[in-house]
Coordinates of C-alpha atoms in Angstrom, one line a residue:
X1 CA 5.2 45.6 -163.7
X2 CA 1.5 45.2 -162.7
X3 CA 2.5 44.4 -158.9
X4 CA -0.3 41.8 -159.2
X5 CA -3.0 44.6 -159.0
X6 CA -6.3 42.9 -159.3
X7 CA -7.6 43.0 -163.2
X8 CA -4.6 44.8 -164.5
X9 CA -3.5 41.8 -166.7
X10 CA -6.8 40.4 -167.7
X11 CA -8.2 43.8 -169.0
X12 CA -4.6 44.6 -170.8
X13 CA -5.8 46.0 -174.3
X14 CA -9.7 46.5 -173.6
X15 CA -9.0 48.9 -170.9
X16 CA -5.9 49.3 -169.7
X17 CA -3.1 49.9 -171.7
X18 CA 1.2 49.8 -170.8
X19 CA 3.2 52.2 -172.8
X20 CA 6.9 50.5 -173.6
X21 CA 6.2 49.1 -177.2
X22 CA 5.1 50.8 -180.5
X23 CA 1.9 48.2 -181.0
X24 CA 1.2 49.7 -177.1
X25 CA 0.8 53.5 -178.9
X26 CA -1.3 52.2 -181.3
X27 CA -3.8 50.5 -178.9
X28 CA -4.1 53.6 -177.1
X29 CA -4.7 55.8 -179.9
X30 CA -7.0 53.6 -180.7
X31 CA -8.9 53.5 -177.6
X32 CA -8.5 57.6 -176.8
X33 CA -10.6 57.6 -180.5
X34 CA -13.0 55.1 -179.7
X35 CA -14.0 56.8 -176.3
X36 CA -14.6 60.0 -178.1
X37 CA -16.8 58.3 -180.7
X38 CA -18.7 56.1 -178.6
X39 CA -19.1 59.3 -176.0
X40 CA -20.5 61.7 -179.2
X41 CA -23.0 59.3 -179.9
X42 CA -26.6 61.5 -177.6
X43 CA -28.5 58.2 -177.1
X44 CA -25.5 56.9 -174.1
X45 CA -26.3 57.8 -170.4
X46 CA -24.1 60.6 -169.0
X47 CA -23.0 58.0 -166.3
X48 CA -21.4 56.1 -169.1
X49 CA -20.4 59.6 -172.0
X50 CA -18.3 60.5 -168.4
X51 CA -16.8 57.5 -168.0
X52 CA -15.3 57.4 -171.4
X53 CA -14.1 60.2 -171.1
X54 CA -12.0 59.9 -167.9
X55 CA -8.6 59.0 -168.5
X56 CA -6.4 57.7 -165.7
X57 CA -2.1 57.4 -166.2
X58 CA -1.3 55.1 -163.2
X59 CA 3.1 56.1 -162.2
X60 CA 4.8 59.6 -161.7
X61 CA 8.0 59.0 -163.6
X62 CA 9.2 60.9 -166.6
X63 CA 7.1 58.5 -169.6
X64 CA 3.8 59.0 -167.1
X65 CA 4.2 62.7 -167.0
X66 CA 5.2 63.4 -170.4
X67 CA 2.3 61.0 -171.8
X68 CA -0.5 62.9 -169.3
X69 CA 0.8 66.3 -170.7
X70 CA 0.8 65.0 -174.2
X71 CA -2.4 63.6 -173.7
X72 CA -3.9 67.2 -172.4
X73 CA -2.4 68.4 -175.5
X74 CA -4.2 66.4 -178.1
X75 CA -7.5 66.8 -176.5
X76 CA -7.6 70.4 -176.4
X77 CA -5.7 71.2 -179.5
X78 CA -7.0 68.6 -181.5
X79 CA -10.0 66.8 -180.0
X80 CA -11.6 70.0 -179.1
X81 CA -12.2 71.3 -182.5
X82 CA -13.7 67.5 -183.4
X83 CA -15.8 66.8 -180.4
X84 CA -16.6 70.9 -178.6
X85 CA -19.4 69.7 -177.1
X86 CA -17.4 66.7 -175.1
X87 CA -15.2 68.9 -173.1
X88 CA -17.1 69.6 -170.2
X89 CA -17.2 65.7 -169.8
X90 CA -13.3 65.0 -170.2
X91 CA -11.4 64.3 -167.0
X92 CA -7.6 63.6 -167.1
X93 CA -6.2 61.9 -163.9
X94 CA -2.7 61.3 -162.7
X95 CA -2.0 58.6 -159.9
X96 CA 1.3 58.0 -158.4
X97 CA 2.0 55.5 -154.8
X98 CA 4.9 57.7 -153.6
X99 CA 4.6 61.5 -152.3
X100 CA 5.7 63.6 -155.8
X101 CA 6.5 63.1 -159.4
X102 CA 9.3 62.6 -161.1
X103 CA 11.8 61.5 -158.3
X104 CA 14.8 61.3 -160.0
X105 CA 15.1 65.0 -160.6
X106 CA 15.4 67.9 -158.1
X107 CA 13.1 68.4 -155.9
X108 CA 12.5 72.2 -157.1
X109 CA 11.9 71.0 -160.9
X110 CA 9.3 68.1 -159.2
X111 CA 7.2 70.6 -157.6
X112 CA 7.4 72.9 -161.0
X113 CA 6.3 70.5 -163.2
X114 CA 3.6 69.2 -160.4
X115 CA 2.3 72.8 -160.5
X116 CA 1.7 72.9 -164.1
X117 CA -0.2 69.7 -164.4
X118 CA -2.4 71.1 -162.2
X119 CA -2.7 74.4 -164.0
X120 CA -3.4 72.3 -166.7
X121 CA -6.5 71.1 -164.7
X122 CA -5.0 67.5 -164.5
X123 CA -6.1 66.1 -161.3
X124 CA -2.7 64.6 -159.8
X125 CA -3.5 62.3 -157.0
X126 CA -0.2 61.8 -154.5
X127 CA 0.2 58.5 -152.1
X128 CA -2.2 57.0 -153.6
X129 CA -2.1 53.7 -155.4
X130 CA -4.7 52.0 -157.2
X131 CA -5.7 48.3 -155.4
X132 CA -7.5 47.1 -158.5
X133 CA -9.9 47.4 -161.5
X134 CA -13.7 46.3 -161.5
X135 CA -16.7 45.8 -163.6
X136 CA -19.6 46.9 -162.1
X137 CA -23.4 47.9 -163.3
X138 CA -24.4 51.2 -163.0
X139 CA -27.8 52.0 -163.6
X140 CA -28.2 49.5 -166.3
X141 CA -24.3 50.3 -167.6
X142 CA -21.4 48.2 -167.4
X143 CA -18.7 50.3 -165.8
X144 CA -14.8 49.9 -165.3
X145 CA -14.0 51.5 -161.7
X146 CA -10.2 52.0 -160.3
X147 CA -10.1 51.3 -156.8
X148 CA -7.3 53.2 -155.1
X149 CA -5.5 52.2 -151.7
X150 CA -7.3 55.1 -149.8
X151 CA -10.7 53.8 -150.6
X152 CA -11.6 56.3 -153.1
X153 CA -12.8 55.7 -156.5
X154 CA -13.1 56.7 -160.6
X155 CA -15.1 55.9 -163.5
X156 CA -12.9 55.5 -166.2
X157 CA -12.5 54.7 -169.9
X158 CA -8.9 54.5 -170.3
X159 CA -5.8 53.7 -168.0
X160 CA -2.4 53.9 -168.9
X161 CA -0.2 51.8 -166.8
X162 CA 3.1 53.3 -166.2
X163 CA 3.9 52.2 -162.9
X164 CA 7.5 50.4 -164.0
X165 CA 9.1 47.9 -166.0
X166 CA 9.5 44.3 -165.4
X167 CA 11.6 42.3 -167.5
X168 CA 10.8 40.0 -170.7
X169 CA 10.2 36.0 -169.6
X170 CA 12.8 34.8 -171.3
X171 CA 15.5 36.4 -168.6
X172 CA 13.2 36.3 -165.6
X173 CA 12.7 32.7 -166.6
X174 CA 16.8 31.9 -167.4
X175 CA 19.2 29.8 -165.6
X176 CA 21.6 32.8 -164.6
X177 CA 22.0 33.9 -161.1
X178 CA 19.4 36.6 -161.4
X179 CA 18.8 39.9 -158.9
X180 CA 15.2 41.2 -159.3
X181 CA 14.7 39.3 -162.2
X182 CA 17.7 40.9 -163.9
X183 CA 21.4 39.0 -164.8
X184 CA 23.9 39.5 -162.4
X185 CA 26.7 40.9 -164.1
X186 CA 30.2 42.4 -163.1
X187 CA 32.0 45.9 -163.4
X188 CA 32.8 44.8 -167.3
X189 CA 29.3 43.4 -167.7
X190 CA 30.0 39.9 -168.4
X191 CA 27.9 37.2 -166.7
X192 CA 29.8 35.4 -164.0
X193 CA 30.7 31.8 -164.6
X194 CA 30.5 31.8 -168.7
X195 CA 34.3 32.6 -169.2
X196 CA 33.9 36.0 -170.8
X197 CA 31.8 34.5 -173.5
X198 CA 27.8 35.7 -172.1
X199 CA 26.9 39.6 -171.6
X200 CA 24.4 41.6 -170.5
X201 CA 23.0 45.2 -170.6
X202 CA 20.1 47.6 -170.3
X203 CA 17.0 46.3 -169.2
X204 CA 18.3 42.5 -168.7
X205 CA 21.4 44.0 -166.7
X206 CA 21.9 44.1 -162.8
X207 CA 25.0 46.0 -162.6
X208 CA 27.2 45.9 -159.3
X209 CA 26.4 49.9 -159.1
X210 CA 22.3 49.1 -159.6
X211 CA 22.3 51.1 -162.7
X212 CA 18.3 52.4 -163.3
X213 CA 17.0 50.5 -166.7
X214 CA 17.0 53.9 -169.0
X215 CA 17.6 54.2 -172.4
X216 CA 21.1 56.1 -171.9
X217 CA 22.1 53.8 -169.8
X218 CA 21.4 50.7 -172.4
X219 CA 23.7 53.1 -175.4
X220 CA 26.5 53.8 -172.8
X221 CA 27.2 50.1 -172.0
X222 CA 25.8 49.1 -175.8
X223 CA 29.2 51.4 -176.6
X224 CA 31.5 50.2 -174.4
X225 CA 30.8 46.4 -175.2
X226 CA 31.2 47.7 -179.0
X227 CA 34.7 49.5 -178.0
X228 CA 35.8 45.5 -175.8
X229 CA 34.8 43.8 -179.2
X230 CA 36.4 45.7 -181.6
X231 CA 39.8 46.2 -179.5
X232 CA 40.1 43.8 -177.6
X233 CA 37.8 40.4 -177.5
X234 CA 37.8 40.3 -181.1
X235 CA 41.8 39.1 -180.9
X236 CA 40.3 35.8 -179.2
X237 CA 38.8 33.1 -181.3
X238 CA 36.1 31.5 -179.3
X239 CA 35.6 29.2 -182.2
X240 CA 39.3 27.5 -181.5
X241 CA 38.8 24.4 -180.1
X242 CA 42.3 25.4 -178.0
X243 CA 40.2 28.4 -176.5
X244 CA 37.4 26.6 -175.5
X245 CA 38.2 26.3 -172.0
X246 CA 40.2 29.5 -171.2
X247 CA 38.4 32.4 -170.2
X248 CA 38.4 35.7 -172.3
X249 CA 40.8 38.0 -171.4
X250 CA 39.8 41.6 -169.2
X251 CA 39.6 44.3 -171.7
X252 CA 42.2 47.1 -171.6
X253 CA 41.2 51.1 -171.4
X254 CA 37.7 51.7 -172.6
X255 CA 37.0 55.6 -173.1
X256 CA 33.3 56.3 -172.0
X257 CA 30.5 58.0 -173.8
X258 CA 29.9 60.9 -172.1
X259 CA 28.8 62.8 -175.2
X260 CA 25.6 62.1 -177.4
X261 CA 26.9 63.3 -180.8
X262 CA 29.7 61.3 -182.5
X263 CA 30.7 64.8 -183.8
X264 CA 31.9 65.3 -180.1
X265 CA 33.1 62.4 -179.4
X266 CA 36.6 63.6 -179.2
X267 CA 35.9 65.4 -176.2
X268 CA 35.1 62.1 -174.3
X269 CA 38.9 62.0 -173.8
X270 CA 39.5 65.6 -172.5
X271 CA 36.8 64.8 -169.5
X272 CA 36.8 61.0 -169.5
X273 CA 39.4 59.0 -167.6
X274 CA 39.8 55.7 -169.4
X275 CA 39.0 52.3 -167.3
X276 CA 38.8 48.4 -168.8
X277 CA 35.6 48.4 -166.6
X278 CA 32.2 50.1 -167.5
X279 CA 31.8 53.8 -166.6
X280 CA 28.4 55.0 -166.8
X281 CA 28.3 59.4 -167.0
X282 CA 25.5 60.7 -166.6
X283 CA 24.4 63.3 -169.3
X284 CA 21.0 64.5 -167.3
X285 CA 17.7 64.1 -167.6
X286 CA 14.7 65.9 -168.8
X287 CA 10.9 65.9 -169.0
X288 CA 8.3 67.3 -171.9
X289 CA 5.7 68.9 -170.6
X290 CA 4.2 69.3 -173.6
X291 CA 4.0 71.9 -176.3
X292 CA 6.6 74.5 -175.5
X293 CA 7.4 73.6 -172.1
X294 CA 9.7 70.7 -170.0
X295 CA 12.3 70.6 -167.2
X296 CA 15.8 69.4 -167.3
X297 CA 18.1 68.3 -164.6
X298 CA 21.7 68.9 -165.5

């Protein structure tokens, strides 16, 4: 979700990247080696060898953090052996709208992690969102500038946009009775007024208990709608022209997922109540920080 910042969309892939899709890694990759080549060549101004190597992760969630400390990670493991005479130049930049990082965890491992970016020399810039992307000329050099809210700006080669998720055309753009551009479904995640016979989940879902669009989320109810097939819808045949009118039965008891590992899925019944309706548990959540280092919230 771009918010509508000004030139977000219209430089996507030149020089600003998202980071939710597997061709998105690649472009970046891409980029990160194309700044370093372009940036080793002696002949560029410094204005421009610094720009290059400036890269901005725009969002203070969990994928923003864990990308910026991956990111320091190849360039001083990796890109510092290739490129030792570039370091000096490189400048890694995190940029979040609220007041801290990683808001769904505690408040203690927020501030932990926050310190160690910055021990890390990653300049982390709080309330601060970015109003927009330009194209300017710089002593003879086109240069890409982020704008931020507070008037300041940066140079950059690189932004990763991370700032949240919006959801594919084809739901935001459907004729169900939508709720921030998500499907309104119930407690057993069926969409109303399609007899049983439409669902939704994950990202396309708004749940009655506004659910956050995470991956564990998307497997818990992926499971329970697997578990309503198999025992119970699957007794219905929609196919009957006698059923075509009558809506699909509620499920009975659905057992929910709290454990990751089939191997221990037998313990989903020793500290699971079963329910027909969906029961999301939540397992925690944690953060890389890089090599040898993360946070986790149990």
């Amino acid at each position: 979700n771009t918010f509508n910042t000004h030139n977000i969309e219209r430089l996507e892939g030149v020089v600003v990247f998202f980071l939710k899709h597997l061709f998105h890694a690649r472009q970046i990759r891409n980029r990160i080696v194309e700044c370093f080549e372009r940036a080793s060549n002696y002949t560029i101004p410094a204005v421009q060898r610094d720009r290059l190597l400036t890269f901005i992760v725009v969002g203070g969630g969990p994928t923003s953090c864990e990308f910026m400390a991956e990111l320091h990670d190849f360039i001083t493991k990796d890109v510092k052996k290739w490129y030792p005479e570039l370091t000096k130049h490189i400048k890694l930049v995190l940029v979040e709208a609220g007041p801290g990082i990683l808001g769904s965890f505690d408040k203690a491992l927020s501030e932990y992690y926050l310190q160690k970016l910055k021990e890390k020399n990653i300049d982390v810039r709080l309330n601060t969102a970015v109003a927009g992307v330009d194209e300017r000329y710089i002593d003879g050099e086109q240069i890409t500038v982020a704008r931020f809210a507070d008037g300041t700006e940066i140079n950059f080669g690189t932004m990763i946009w991370s700032a949240g998720l919006s959801p594919v055309k084809m739901i935001s753009s459907s004729d169900f009775k939508l709720n921030r551009s998500r499907i309104v479904v119930d407690e057993y995640l069926r969409v109303p007024e399609t007899k049983g016979r439409v669902y939704a989940l994950g990202d396309c879902a708004a749940s009655p208990d506004e659910l956050p669009p995470t991956a564990t989320v998307a497997e818990q109810q992926a499971l329970y709608l697997a578990d309503c097939f198999n025992k119970y819808y699957s007794a219905v045949d929609v196919t009957d022209e006698k059923n075509k009118d009558d809506e699909i039965p509620l499920p009975g008891n659905v057992t929910p997922y709290l454990m990751p590992f089939n191997a221990l899925n037998f313990l989903n019944n020793v500290f699971c109540k079963a329910a027909p309706q969906f029961q999301y548990k939540n397992r925690g959540a944690m953060a890389s920080m890089g090599f040898g280092g993360g946070v986790t919230d149990l």
